Amino acid sequence: MRRDPHGGYSVHPWSGGSGPTENMWDEVDLSTPAKYGAVIAVTVICFILLRKWIAGGVCRCSVRLEGKTVLITGANTGIGKETSRDMAHRGARVVMACRDLTRAEKAAEEIRRSTGNGNVVVRHLDLASLYSVREFTREFLASEERLDILINNAGVMMCPKWITEDGFETQLAVNHLGHFLLTNILLDKLKGSAPSRVVNVSSIAHRGGKIQFDDLFFNKRPYNSLVSYRQSKLANVLFSRELSRRMKGTGVTSYSLHPGVIKTELGRHVESWFPMLRAILSAPSMLLMKTPAQGAQTSIYCAVTPGLEPQSGCYFSDCAVKQTALEGRDDVVAMRLWEDSARLVGYTEKN
C-alpha cells in the first residue's frame, strides 16, 4: 500500500521480497508443454519429409514376370538382394550370380520364403576372374532356356590396389571388364528372348571420371582408389551407351543408372581406412542414406517399366532419365573402350 499523491492510499502489486502477488502467475508460461509438443511434432514431420526426399523415386510399375528369367550379379546382399526379391515377387525365375555361395544360398532361401517363389537359384560367379565368367556363362547357356533381363549389379568400391589373376586392377576388372564379357557372351540368349534388357548399375561418381587408355590399371601412375572407382563407373555408362547403339533393331535395350547413396557393404573399404569416420558417420548415415530397398528402386524401374525402349542407352536416377556427365556422352571414347575391353578379355565378336 502506498500513499497517493492526492492524499489517499492505493494498492499496487507486490514488488519485492518472497511473498506472492496477485499477478505472479502471469510470469509463468503455462503453455510450455504445448510448445514442446509442437516442436516435437514439427521435428517428426521434418524427419519424415527428409527421409522421403532421400528415398527418392519409387518404381510403382506392377508388371508381372511369370515365364521370364532374370539374371542378377552380386545378388546376395545390398541392392542386389532387394532387386532379386522384387523380381521373385513378380514371379520371375531369378538366377542369383554370386561369388560367395554360402551367403548367396542363405539370401536365396530368405527370398523364397518371403515371396513364395521357389524358382530362385544360385550360381557361382567371380567377376574378378575371366575363367569364372566363362564357366558361368557356359553353364547358364546350357541350362537356361531364356534370358529376359540381365542386371549387372555387382561391384567393388575404393578397394586397395589389388590385381586379379588376369593381371587387371580389381575395380575396373569387377565393375566393368567382367560384366563386359558376361554380357557379350549372353547376347545371343538376350536376342533370342527379345524384347530383353541389360541394366548396368553405375554411379554419380562417373562425373569427373576419365578413361585412361594409356594406363587403365595404374601401372604408370600412383594408384588412387577414388580415381579408379570413377573410371570404372564411367566405363559402365559408356558400355551401356555403346551396347545400346550396337543392339539397335535386335530388341535388346540397355540402361545405366545411379542407385543413390546407400548404406551397404560396398563402402567397407572406405570405413576400414578411416575408423573414426565410421564411428562419426554411423548414426547420421542412417538418416542421410537410402536403405537397400530404396536404392534398388531405379534398377527395378529400368528392368520392368514398359515403354522405356526409346530411352535405351540413357542414364537414370531416382526412377527418371537424367543427364550424364559430358564424359558419359562421348561416343568416340565409348567405341574405343568397347574395342579395348574386347581385346583385354579375349572376346571376338561374331560376324
mmCIF file of C-alpha atoms in Angstrom:
data_model
loop_
_atom_site.group_PDB
_atom_site.id
_atom_site.type_symbol
_atom_site.label_atom_id
_atom_site.label_comp_id
_atom_site.label_asym_id
_atom_site.label_seq_id
_atom_site.Cartn_x
_atom_site.Cartn_y
_atom_site.Cartn_z
ATOM 1 C CA MET A 1 0.000 0.000 0.000
ATOM 2 C CA ARG A 2 1.370 3.367 -0.954
ATOM 3 C CA ARG A 3 0.301 6.926 -0.188
ATOM 4 C CA ASP A 4 -1.491 8.513 -3.081
ATOM 5 C CA PRO A 5 -0.156 11.983 -4.029
ATOM 6 C CA HIS A 6 -3.754 13.264 -3.752
ATOM 7 C CA GLY A 7 -3.952 12.318 -0.072
ATOM 8 C CA GLY A 8 -5.379 8.817 -0.275
ATOM 9 C CA TYR A 9 -3.891 5.356 -0.496
ATOM 10 C CA SER A 10 -3.680 2.995 -3.431
ATOM 11 C CA VAL A 11 -2.835 -0.707 -3.695
ATOM 12 C CA HIS A 12 -0.019 -1.809 -6.075
ATOM 13 C CA PRO A 13 1.309 -5.264 -6.992
ATOM 14 C CA TRP A 14 3.915 -6.847 -4.762
ATOM 15 C CA SER A 15 7.288 -5.503 -5.831
ATOM 16 C CA GLY A 16 9.813 -7.419 -3.820
ATOM 17 C CA GLY A 17 10.506 -9.929 -1.104
ATOM 18 C CA SER A 18 9.370 -13.515 -1.113
ATOM 19 C CA GLY A 19 5.667 -13.010 -0.764
ATOM 20 C CA PRO A 20 3.144 -13.697 -3.525
ATOM 21 C CA THR A 21 1.489 -11.175 -5.771
ATOM 22 C CA GLU A 22 -1.879 -11.308 -7.381
ATOM 23 C CA ASN A 23 -0.434 -11.464 -10.898
ATOM 24 C CA MET A 24 2.689 -13.562 -10.352
ATOM 25 C CA TRP A 25 1.212 -16.369 -12.455
ATOM 26 C CA ASP A 26 1.352 -14.093 -15.481
ATOM 27 C CA GLU A 27 5.122 -14.608 -15.390
ATOM 28 C CA VAL A 28 4.775 -18.404 -15.652
ATOM 29 C CA ASP A 29 4.271 -19.779 -19.196
ATOM 30 C CA LEU A 30 1.658 -22.452 -18.737
ATOM 31 C CA SER A 31 1.886 -23.281 -22.477
ATOM 32 C CA THR A 32 5.456 -24.676 -22.248
ATOM 33 C CA PRO A 33 4.352 -28.343 -22.574
ATOM 34 C CA ALA A 34 2.274 -27.422 -25.614
ATOM 35 C CA LYS A 35 5.270 -25.629 -27.144
ATOM 36 C CA TYR A 36 7.472 -28.668 -26.583
ATOM 37 C CA GLY A 37 4.809 -30.820 -28.208
ATOM 38 C CA ALA A 38 4.673 -28.500 -31.212
ATOM 39 C CA VAL A 39 8.460 -28.582 -31.593
ATOM 40 C CA ILE A 40 8.457 -32.364 -31.420
ATOM 41 C CA ALA A 41 5.646 -32.584 -33.970
ATOM 42 C CA VAL A 42 7.454 -30.261 -36.393
ATOM 43 C CA THR A 43 10.686 -32.226 -35.915
ATOM 44 C CA VAL A 44 8.929 -35.507 -36.693
ATOM 45 C CA ILE A 45 7.292 -34.045 -39.795
ATOM 46 C CA CYS A 46 10.632 -32.648 -40.999
ATOM 47 C CA PHE A 47 12.279 -36.018 -40.385
ATOM 48 C CA ILE A 48 9.596 -37.822 -42.386
ATOM 49 C CA LEU A 49 9.869 -35.343 -45.265
ATOM 50 C CA LEU A 50 13.666 -35.571 -45.242
ATOM 51 C CA ARG A 51 13.570 -39.373 -45.324
ATOM 52 C CA LYS A 52 11.054 -39.263 -48.165
ATOM 53 C CA TRP A 53 13.281 -36.895 -50.119
ATOM 54 C CA ILE A 54 16.361 -39.055 -49.500
ATOM 55 C CA ALA A 55 14.452 -42.185 -50.524
ATOM 56 C CA GLY A 56 13.997 -40.699 -53.975
ATOM 57 C CA GLY A 57 11.933 -42.251 -56.739
ATOM 58 C CA VAL A 58 9.865 -45.373 -56.307
ATOM 59 C CA CYS A 59 9.086 -47.899 -59.035
ATOM 60 C CA ARG A 60 5.302 -48.177 -58.994
ATOM 61 C CA CYS A 61 5.079 -50.472 -62.006
ATOM 62 C CA SER A 62 3.079 -53.631 -61.256
ATOM 63 C CA VAL A 63 4.257 -55.686 -64.249
ATOM 64 C CA ARG A 64 4.330 -59.441 -63.638
ATOM 65 C CA LEU A 65 7.268 -61.568 -64.846
ATOM 66 C CA GLU A 66 5.921 -65.118 -64.938
ATOM 67 C CA GLY A 67 7.757 -67.080 -67.613
ATOM 68 C CA LYS A 68 10.653 -64.598 -67.617
ATOM 69 C CA THR A 69 14.222 -65.206 -66.460
ATOM 70 C CA VAL A 70 16.208 -62.535 -64.650
ATOM 71 C CA LEU A 71 19.953 -62.779 -64.006
ATOM 72 C CA ILE A 72 21.408 -60.529 -61.286
ATOM 73 C CA THR A 73 25.080 -60.315 -60.352
ATOM 74 C CA GLY A 74 26.116 -59.560 -56.773
ATOM 75 C CA ALA A 75 22.653 -60.620 -55.648
ATOM 76 C CA ASN A 76 23.279 -61.884 -52.125
ATOM 77 C CA THR A 77 23.438 -58.523 -50.344
ATOM 78 C CA GLY A 78 22.516 -54.846 -50.582
ATOM 79 C CA ILE A 79 20.541 -53.579 -53.567
ATOM 80 C CA GLY A 80 21.263 -56.773 -55.489
ATOM 81 C CA LYS A 81 19.411 -58.807 -52.900
ATOM 82 C CA GLU A 82 16.479 -56.380 -52.807
ATOM 83 C CA THR A 83 16.306 -56.352 -56.612
ATOM 84 C CA SER A 84 16.261 -60.156 -56.576
ATOM 85 C CA ARG A 85 13.456 -60.104 -54.028
ATOM 86 C CA ASP A 86 11.388 -57.764 -56.197
ATOM 87 C CA MET A 87 11.918 -59.858 -59.334
ATOM 88 C CA ALA A 88 10.948 -63.005 -57.429
ATOM 89 C CA HIS A 89 7.865 -61.268 -56.039
ATOM 90 C CA ARG A 90 6.824 -60.543 -59.629
ATOM 91 C CA GLY A 91 7.001 -64.245 -60.442
ATOM 92 C CA ALA A 92 10.233 -64.382 -62.431
ATOM 93 C CA ARG A 93 12.787 -67.149 -62.406
ATOM 94 C CA VAL A 94 15.689 -65.434 -60.653
ATOM 95 C CA VAL A 95 19.289 -66.514 -61.113
ATOM 96 C CA MET A 96 21.485 -65.024 -58.394
ATOM 97 C CA ALA A 97 25.072 -64.929 -59.660
ATOM 98 C CA CYS A 98 27.371 -64.563 -56.653
ATOM 99 C CA ARG A 99 30.946 -65.159 -55.549
ATOM 100 C CA ASP A 100 30.101 -66.384 -52.036
ATOM 101 C CA LEU A 101 27.778 -69.372 -52.469
ATOM 102 C CA THR A 102 27.110 -69.838 -48.752
ATOM 103 C CA ARG A 103 25.843 -66.297 -48.260
ATOM 104 C CA ALA A 104 24.042 -66.408 -51.583
ATOM 105 C CA GLU A 105 22.107 -69.566 -50.711
ATOM 106 C CA LYS A 106 21.114 -68.073 -47.364
ATOM 107 C CA ALA A 107 19.833 -64.945 -49.141
ATOM 108 C CA ALA A 108 18.044 -67.029 -51.762
ATOM 109 C CA GLU A 109 16.259 -69.086 -49.122
ATOM 110 C CA GLU A 110 15.094 -65.917 -47.408
ATOM 111 C CA ILE A 111 13.776 -64.583 -50.720
ATOM 112 C CA ARG A 112 11.965 -67.847 -51.468
ATOM 113 C CA ARG A 113 10.240 -67.712 -48.082
ATOM 114 C CA SER A 114 9.315 -64.023 -48.224
ATOM 115 C CA THR A 115 7.965 -64.103 -51.796
ATOM 116 C CA GLY A 116 6.597 -67.633 -52.026
ATOM 117 C CA ASN A 117 8.586 -68.076 -55.252
ATOM 118 C CA GLY A 118 10.642 -71.255 -55.188
ATOM 119 C CA ASN A 119 12.107 -70.562 -58.614
ATOM 120 C CA VAL A 120 15.127 -68.699 -57.228
ATOM 121 C CA VAL A 121 18.501 -70.321 -57.895
ATOM 122 C CA VAL A 122 22.118 -69.569 -57.035
ATOM 123 C CA ARG A 123 25.077 -69.873 -59.404
ATOM 124 C CA HIS A 124 28.753 -69.198 -58.743
ATOM 125 C CA LEU A 125 30.306 -66.191 -60.482
ATOM 126 C CA ASP A 126 33.520 -64.361 -59.627
ATOM 127 C CA LEU A 127 33.727 -61.293 -61.848
ATOM 128 C CA ALA A 128 37.393 -60.822 -60.953
ATOM 129 C CA SER A 129 38.157 -63.991 -62.924
ATOM 130 C CA LEU A 130 37.619 -64.287 -66.681
ATOM 131 C CA TYR A 131 37.762 -68.064 -66.273
ATOM 132 C CA SER A 132 34.888 -67.908 -63.782
ATOM 133 C CA VAL A 133 32.859 -65.688 -66.130
ATOM 134 C CA ARG A 134 33.327 -68.149 -68.988
ATOM 135 C CA GLU A 135 32.441 -71.125 -66.785
ATOM 136 C CA PHE A 136 29.335 -69.392 -65.518
ATOM 137 C CA THR A 137 28.122 -68.450 -68.999
ATOM 138 C CA ARG A 138 28.827 -71.953 -70.327
ATOM 139 C CA GLU A 139 26.627 -73.474 -67.618
ATOM 140 C CA PHE A 140 23.981 -70.765 -67.961
ATOM 141 C CA LEU A 141 23.643 -71.214 -71.718
ATOM 142 C CA ALA A 142 23.408 -74.972 -71.290
ATOM 143 C CA SER A 143 20.770 -74.885 -68.555
ATOM 144 C CA GLU A 144 18.604 -71.819 -69.149
ATOM 145 C CA GLU A 145 16.083 -71.527 -71.947
ATOM 146 C CA ARG A 146 15.932 -67.751 -71.993
ATOM 147 C CA LEU A 147 17.281 -64.507 -70.524
ATOM 148 C CA ASP A 148 14.877 -61.589 -70.410
ATOM 149 C CA ILE A 149 16.634 -59.229 -68.003
ATOM 150 C CA LEU A 150 20.335 -59.043 -67.157
ATOM 151 C CA ILE A 151 21.146 -56.770 -64.219
ATOM 152 C CA ASN A 152 24.873 -56.074 -63.914
ATOM 153 C CA ASN A 153 24.771 -55.068 -60.267
ATOM 154 C CA ALA A 154 27.926 -56.442 -58.595
ATOM 155 C CA GLY A 155 30.765 -54.091 -57.821
ATOM 156 C CA VAL A 156 33.603 -53.063 -55.553
ATOM 157 C CA MET A 157 34.247 -49.559 -54.287
ATOM 158 C CA MET A 158 37.533 -47.845 -53.471
ATOM 159 C CA CYS A 159 39.375 -51.012 -52.532
ATOM 160 C CA PRO A 160 43.184 -51.157 -52.205
ATOM 161 C CA LYS A 161 45.193 -51.794 -55.357
ATOM 162 C CA TRP A 162 44.531 -55.461 -55.887
ATOM 163 C CA ILE A 163 45.494 -57.251 -59.084
ATOM 164 C CA THR A 164 43.289 -60.038 -60.420
ATOM 165 C CA GLU A 165 44.527 -63.397 -61.697
ATOM 166 C CA ASP A 166 44.261 -61.936 -65.213
ATOM 167 C CA GLY A 167 46.543 -59.020 -64.344
ATOM 168 C CA PHE A 168 43.829 -56.355 -64.134
ATOM 169 C CA GLU A 169 43.292 -53.720 -61.446
ATOM 170 C CA THR A 170 40.344 -55.014 -59.417
ATOM 171 C CA GLN A 171 37.875 -52.128 -59.649
ATOM 172 C CA LEU A 172 37.974 -51.924 -63.438
ATOM 173 C CA ALA A 173 38.045 -55.731 -63.655
ATOM 174 C CA VAL A 174 34.983 -56.363 -61.486
ATOM 175 C CA ASN A 175 32.917 -53.270 -62.204
ATOM 176 C CA HIS A 176 33.429 -53.240 -65.962
ATOM 177 C CA LEU A 177 35.513 -55.927 -67.674
ATOM 178 C CA GLY A 178 33.828 -58.920 -66.010
ATOM 179 C CA HIS A 179 30.384 -57.562 -66.831
ATOM 180 C CA PHE A 180 31.505 -56.678 -70.354
ATOM 181 C CA LEU A 181 32.500 -60.283 -71.053
ATOM 182 C CA LEU A 182 29.445 -61.709 -69.283
ATOM 183 C CA THR A 183 27.046 -59.552 -71.278
ATOM 184 C CA ASN A 184 28.651 -60.203 -74.633
ATOM 185 C CA ILE A 185 28.677 -63.978 -74.225
ATOM 186 C CA LEU A 186 24.980 -63.864 -73.261
ATOM 187 C CA LEU A 187 23.914 -61.537 -76.083
ATOM 188 C CA ASP A 188 22.554 -64.324 -78.294
ATOM 189 C CA LYS A 189 20.400 -65.556 -75.418
ATOM 190 C CA LEU A 190 19.163 -61.994 -74.841
ATOM 191 C CA LYS A 191 18.385 -61.578 -78.537
ATOM 192 C CA GLY A 192 16.519 -64.881 -78.584
ATOM 193 C CA SER A 193 14.384 -63.700 -75.649
ATOM 194 C CA ALA A 194 13.704 -60.211 -77.044
ATOM 195 C CA PRO A 195 12.365 -57.813 -76.064
ATOM 196 C CA SER A 196 15.030 -58.025 -73.362
ATOM 197 C CA ARG A 197 17.031 -55.586 -71.256
ATOM 198 C CA VAL A 198 20.512 -55.066 -69.846
ATOM 199 C CA VAL A 199 20.653 -52.888 -66.724
ATOM 200 C CA ASN A 200 24.058 -51.583 -65.637
ATOM 201 C CA VAL A 201 24.411 -50.206 -62.112
ATOM 202 C CA SER A 202 26.792 -47.249 -62.347
ATOM 203 C CA SER A 203 27.097 -44.255 -60.012
ATOM 204 C CA ILE A 204 27.016 -40.478 -59.916
ATOM 205 C CA ALA A 205 30.745 -40.929 -59.288
ATOM 206 C CA HIS A 206 31.174 -41.296 -63.059
ATOM 207 C CA ARG A 207 31.184 -37.494 -63.063
ATOM 208 C CA GLY A 208 34.804 -36.422 -63.083
ATOM 209 C CA GLY A 209 35.895 -39.836 -64.287
ATOM 210 C CA LYS A 210 38.208 -40.399 -67.220
ATOM 211 C CA ILE A 211 39.161 -43.496 -69.174
ATOM 212 C CA GLN A 212 42.973 -43.502 -69.120
ATOM 213 C CA PHE A 213 43.581 -45.717 -72.148
ATOM 214 C CA ASP A 214 47.358 -45.466 -71.800
ATOM 215 C CA ASP A 215 47.263 -46.624 -68.162
ATOM 216 C CA LEU A 216 43.969 -48.335 -67.349
ATOM 217 C CA PHE A 217 45.423 -50.355 -64.458
ATOM 218 C CA PHE A 218 47.632 -47.719 -62.788
ATOM 219 C CA ASN A 219 50.887 -49.319 -63.848
ATOM 220 C CA LYS A 220 52.490 -45.951 -64.637
ATOM 221 C CA ARG A 221 50.788 -43.547 -62.213
ATOM 222 C CA PRO A 222 50.237 -43.767 -58.465
ATOM 223 C CA TYR A 223 47.130 -45.709 -57.583
ATOM 224 C CA ASN A 224 44.190 -43.670 -56.332
ATOM 225 C CA SER A 225 41.168 -45.693 -55.262
ATOM 226 C CA LEU A 226 38.668 -42.887 -55.935
ATOM 227 C CA VAL A 227 40.094 -42.127 -59.379
ATOM 228 C CA SER A 228 39.947 -45.838 -60.175
ATOM 229 C CA TYR A 229 36.360 -46.098 -58.960
ATOM 230 C CA ARG A 230 35.291 -43.125 -61.064
ATOM 231 C CA GLN A 231 36.956 -44.628 -64.124
ATOM 232 C CA SER A 232 35.114 -47.927 -63.623
ATOM 233 C CA LYS A 233 31.724 -46.215 -63.116
ATOM 234 C CA LEU A 234 32.249 -44.078 -66.208
ATOM 235 C CA ALA A 235 33.049 -47.302 -68.048
ATOM 236 C CA ASN A 236 29.614 -48.642 -67.000
ATOM 237 C CA VAL A 237 27.883 -45.627 -68.533
ATOM 238 C CA LEU A 238 29.898 -45.756 -71.765
ATOM 239 C CA PHE A 239 29.472 -49.526 -72.090
ATOM 240 C CA SER A 240 25.709 -49.209 -71.712
ATOM 241 C CA ARG A 241 25.621 -46.437 -74.302
ATOM 242 C CA GLU A 242 27.703 -48.339 -76.850
ATOM 243 C CA LEU A 243 25.784 -51.571 -76.215
ATOM 244 C CA SER A 244 22.559 -49.734 -76.994
ATOM 245 C CA ARG A 245 23.989 -48.455 -80.261
ATOM 246 C CA ARG A 246 25.170 -51.902 -81.318
ATOM 247 C CA MET A 247 21.888 -53.595 -80.359
ATOM 248 C CA LYS A 248 19.575 -51.326 -82.349
ATOM 249 C CA GLY A 249 16.983 -53.380 -84.177
ATOM 250 C CA THR A 250 17.629 -56.560 -82.160
ATOM 251 C CA GLY A 251 15.067 -55.992 -79.393
ATOM 252 C CA VAL A 252 17.820 -55.746 -76.750
ATOM 253 C CA THR A 253 17.915 -52.432 -74.891
ATOM 254 C CA SER A 254 20.428 -51.116 -72.375
ATOM 255 C CA TYR A 255 20.275 -48.713 -69.423
ATOM 256 C CA SER A 256 22.733 -47.377 -66.841
ATOM 257 C CA LEU A 257 21.815 -45.845 -63.513
ATOM 258 C CA HIS A 258 22.830 -44.212 -60.255
ATOM 259 C CA PRO A 259 21.138 -46.030 -57.354
ATOM 260 C CA GLY A 260 21.759 -43.305 -54.778
ATOM 261 C CA VAL A 261 23.904 -43.116 -51.670
ATOM 262 C CA ILE A 262 23.111 -46.320 -49.820
ATOM 263 C CA LYS A 263 24.158 -47.875 -46.530
ATOM 264 C CA THR A 264 25.515 -51.209 -47.771
ATOM 265 C CA GLU A 265 28.687 -53.270 -47.533
ATOM 266 C CA LEU A 266 30.045 -51.525 -50.630
ATOM 267 C CA GLY A 267 31.673 -48.814 -48.530
ATOM 268 C CA ARG A 268 33.515 -51.197 -46.214
ATOM 269 C CA HIS A 269 36.949 -50.315 -47.628
ATOM 270 C CA VAL A 270 36.456 -46.594 -47.016
ATOM 271 C CA GLU A 271 35.330 -47.285 -43.449
ATOM 272 C CA SER A 272 38.297 -49.585 -42.800
ATOM 273 C CA TRP A 273 40.718 -46.823 -43.780
ATOM 274 C CA PHE A 274 39.024 -44.238 -41.566
ATOM 275 C CA PRO A 275 37.624 -45.974 -38.449
ATOM 276 C CA MET A 276 36.969 -42.631 -36.754
ATOM 277 C CA LEU A 277 34.944 -41.534 -39.776
ATOM 278 C CA ARG A 278 32.931 -44.714 -39.492
ATOM 279 C CA ALA A 279 32.148 -44.007 -35.843
ATOM 280 C CA ILE A 280 31.220 -40.395 -36.549
ATOM 281 C CA LEU A 281 29.029 -41.152 -39.547
ATOM 282 C CA SER A 282 27.362 -44.355 -38.372
ATOM 283 C CA ALA A 283 24.405 -42.572 -36.751
ATOM 284 C CA PRO A 284 23.923 -39.772 -39.341
ATOM 285 C CA SER A 285 24.238 -42.291 -42.167
ATOM 286 C CA MET A 286 21.049 -43.961 -41.021
ATOM 287 C CA LEU A 287 19.305 -40.656 -41.667
ATOM 288 C CA LEU A 288 21.147 -39.432 -44.750
ATOM 289 C CA MET A 289 21.479 -42.648 -46.769
ATOM 290 C CA LYS A 290 18.960 -44.775 -48.615
ATOM 291 C CA THR A 291 18.080 -48.240 -47.427
ATOM 292 C CA PRO A 292 18.975 -51.097 -49.816
ATOM 293 C CA ALA A 293 15.286 -51.456 -50.742
ATOM 294 C CA GLN A 294 15.125 -47.758 -51.635
ATOM 295 C CA GLY A 295 18.416 -47.984 -53.522
ATOM 296 C CA ALA A 296 17.093 -50.865 -55.628
ATOM 297 C CA GLN A 297 14.166 -48.861 -56.996
ATOM 298 C CA THR A 298 15.894 -47.438 -60.078
ATOM 299 C CA SER A 299 17.336 -50.845 -61.030
ATOM 300 C CA ILE A 300 13.833 -52.285 -60.769
ATOM 301 C CA TYR A 301 12.383 -49.362 -62.719
ATOM 302 C CA CYS A 302 14.818 -49.853 -65.612
ATOM 303 C CA ALA A 303 14.215 -53.603 -65.598
ATOM 304 C CA VAL A 304 10.427 -53.711 -65.734
ATOM 305 C CA THR A 305 8.849 -50.380 -66.703
ATOM 306 C CA PRO A 306 7.036 -50.634 -70.055
ATOM 307 C CA GLY A 307 7.847 -48.180 -72.824
ATOM 308 C CA LEU A 308 11.495 -47.472 -71.984
ATOM 309 C CA GLU A 309 12.785 -48.676 -75.352
ATOM 310 C CA PRO A 310 13.195 -45.124 -76.760
ATOM 311 C CA GLN A 311 15.442 -44.352 -73.761
ATOM 312 C CA SER A 312 17.838 -47.206 -74.493
ATOM 313 C CA GLY A 313 21.386 -46.049 -73.786
ATOM 314 C CA CYS A 314 20.194 -43.420 -71.305
ATOM 315 C CA TYR A 315 21.227 -42.876 -67.709
ATOM 316 C CA PHE A 316 18.687 -42.956 -64.872
ATOM 317 C CA SER A 317 18.489 -41.822 -61.263
ATOM 318 C CA ASP A 318 15.518 -41.854 -58.870
ATOM 319 C CA CYS A 319 13.412 -43.661 -61.485
ATOM 320 C CA ALA A 320 13.821 -40.928 -64.094
ATOM 321 C CA VAL A 321 16.102 -40.159 -67.031
ATOM 322 C CA LYS A 322 18.956 -37.869 -66.027
ATOM 323 C CA GLN A 323 21.760 -36.237 -67.977
ATOM 324 C CA THR A 324 25.113 -37.936 -67.641
ATOM 325 C CA ALA A 325 28.352 -36.050 -67.258
ATOM 326 C CA LEU A 326 29.856 -34.824 -70.503
ATOM 327 C CA GLU A 327 32.371 -37.693 -70.326
ATOM 328 C CA GLY A 328 29.485 -40.160 -70.377
ATOM 329 C CA ARG A 329 28.230 -38.872 -73.727
ATOM 330 C CA ASP A 330 31.449 -39.284 -75.696
ATOM 331 C CA ASP A 331 30.653 -41.855 -78.387
ATOM 332 C CA VAL A 332 34.233 -41.953 -79.665
ATOM 333 C CA VAL A 333 35.525 -42.903 -76.212
ATOM 334 C CA ALA A 334 32.667 -45.393 -75.808
ATOM 335 C CA MET A 335 33.598 -47.144 -79.040
ATOM 336 C CA ARG A 336 37.291 -47.241 -78.163
ATOM 337 C CA LEU A 337 36.507 -48.570 -74.677
ATOM 338 C CA TRP A 338 34.458 -51.373 -76.247
ATOM 339 C CA GLU A 339 37.282 -52.322 -78.586
ATOM 340 C CA ASP A 340 39.945 -52.225 -75.876
ATOM 341 C CA SER A 341 37.725 -54.172 -73.472
ATOM 342 C CA ALA A 342 37.113 -56.886 -76.065
ATOM 343 C CA ARG A 343 40.853 -57.184 -76.628
ATOM 344 C CA LEU A 344 41.638 -57.339 -72.901
ATOM 345 C CA VAL A 345 39.099 -60.068 -72.134
ATOM 346 C CA GLY A 346 39.817 -62.004 -75.313
ATOM 347 C CA TYR A 347 36.357 -61.674 -76.781
ATOM 348 C CA THR A 348 35.891 -61.861 -80.538
ATOM 349 C CA GLU A 349 32.586 -60.650 -81.897
ATOM 350 C CA LYS A 350 30.637 -62.847 -84.255
ATOM 351 C CA ASN A 351 30.095 -61.547 -87.763
#
